[in-house]
Amino acid sequence: MAIIKVQKGTKDILPSEMPVWHFMEEKANQVFSSYGAKEIRTPIFEATELFARGVGDTTDIVNKEMYTFEKSERSLTLRPENTAGVVRSFIENGMHRLSAPVKLWYKGPMFRYERPQAGRQRQFHQVGVEVFGIKQATADAEVILMAVNYLKALGLNDLSVELNSLGCPECRETFKTKLKAVIKPYLNELCPDCQARYEKNPLRLLDCKVEECKAIYAKPEIQAVIQSDFICEDCANHFNELKEYLDALGIKYEINKLLVRGLDYYNRTVFEIKSNNLGSQNAVCGGGRYDSLVRNLGGEDTPAIGFAMGMERLASLIGSKTEEKTKAFVVSGNMIEAVKLAEELRSKGISCEFDLTNKKFVKQLEKASKVAKYALILGEDELSTNQVTVKNLETSEQKTVKRENIELI
Ligand code: HAM
């Protein structure tokens, strides 16, 4: 019979890869908790409208990449990202009443119907942080610091932080008008996506990966608009404060005026962190400020900023970690005594296995050497004297001790 294969763009995370995933998850808990962030888990599917209104209906994510289905005449979508879901939960659970800042972190699977390639999957995992209630640039600096310190805790140091300010809706409007005016003469030469973006979301033009479009946007008159300081005084002050904090904290960054991000909810600060080991288009982290999203999704006016990182991309940078061996393996001809001893150890929090098929002693010892650090030998002699022979399988040292005195270091 034909075997059923894993779906394109999805992957099994196999037991041999789990040590890296546990490492990323434990470090996330440690690092984000050290900033006072609390973990939140929201559902994997939400009302489609949440993403249409939250992420934005001019984005590729909403237009092309959502896994949407109907159940009981409701349109539901597998979450393509988690900021919208966390904001929904923030509003629904009245978290604006908590004293600001409310700092939340999450991890879990996300779904985007993208063309699979290196570092891009259809089901992937993100770990992320969202901080609510602070409009000052201190929150922007803290969020970037959390991202950088998490990456450092994973041992990833060869990183570059790119930063930009998209301004507020008012100053951005002026910029969009200027940008559209300077690009208009080339409109017919742009790719179909850019032609659509030109009307709907001109900022996203800057993000196009098509060479012909990039060449047009590199023209001096267009660059002059892109590189101009279009943001208003308030937005410029906010951005300058952020840069001062980052300088004081010793966090290196580069300003990238082409950084516009692929989601509609951002204003002011946007940032991405790239690893110098991944392909150029593969950011490990993306984030930014989204001061209007809580209100746009029906909540109280609440400024917010956050980021998310792709865990598969992190895992590929971290490389492999060796699987932890089971601590002990009981070797015995007496299955009942073997299971009893194994249970005794497990109840003390020590991982322990034994041979479920009652093979010959030598075979059991062979299996023990493969999977465990210690063999606990329960032969006739040991059983009659209530003792156990503890054999260190790495050094072959062994000694016989009272059953209650087993010490495994
Ligand atoms: P994003 O840039 O769409 O932002 O995704 C964040 C990160 O998720 C990316 O930098 C990348 O590492 C990873 N990622 C995205 N798509 C894929 C994919 N198809 N396969 C593998 N990894 C992927 C967001 O999702 C925002 N919610 C971030 C945010 C949080 N902004 C504010 N708060």
Coordinates of N, CA, C and O in Angstrom, one line a residue, residues 45 138 188 190 205 236 273 275 285 396 400:
F45 N -6.6 28.2 16.0 CA -7.5 28.8 15.0 C -8.3 29.9 15.6 O -8.6 29.9 16.8
T138 N 11.3 53.7 25.9 CA 12.0 52.7 26.8 C 11.4 51.3 26.5 O 12.2 50.3 26.6
N188 N 3.9 51.3 -15.1 CA 3.7 50.2 -16.1 C 4.9 49.2 -16.1 O 4.7 48.0 -16.6
L190 N 6.4 48.1 -13.4 CA 6.5 47.4 -12.1 C 5.8 46.0 -12.3 O 5.0 45.8 -13.1
L205 N 6.0 48.6 -1.5 CA 6.8 48.6 -2.7 C 8.3 48.5 -2.4 O 9.0 47.8 -3.1
A236 N 10.2 61.5 15.3 CA 11.6 61.6 15.2 C 12.2 61.6 16.6 O 13.2 60.9 16.9
I273 N 16.1 41.2 12.9 CA 17.4 40.7 13.3 C 17.7 39.6 12.3 O 16.9 38.7 12.1
S275 N 20.7 36.8 10.9 CA 21.9 36.1 11.2 C 22.8 36.1 10.0 O 22.4 35.9 8.9
C285 N 14.3 37.2 13.3 CA 13.4 38.0 14.2 C 12.8 39.2 13.5 O 13.5 39.9 12.8
S396 N 33.0 1.8 33.0 CA 33.0 0.4 33.3 C 33.2 0.1 34.8 O 33.3 -1.0 35.2
T400 N 28.8 -2.8 44.3 CA 27.6 -3.3 44.7 C 27.2 -2.6 46.0 O 28.0 -2.4 46.9

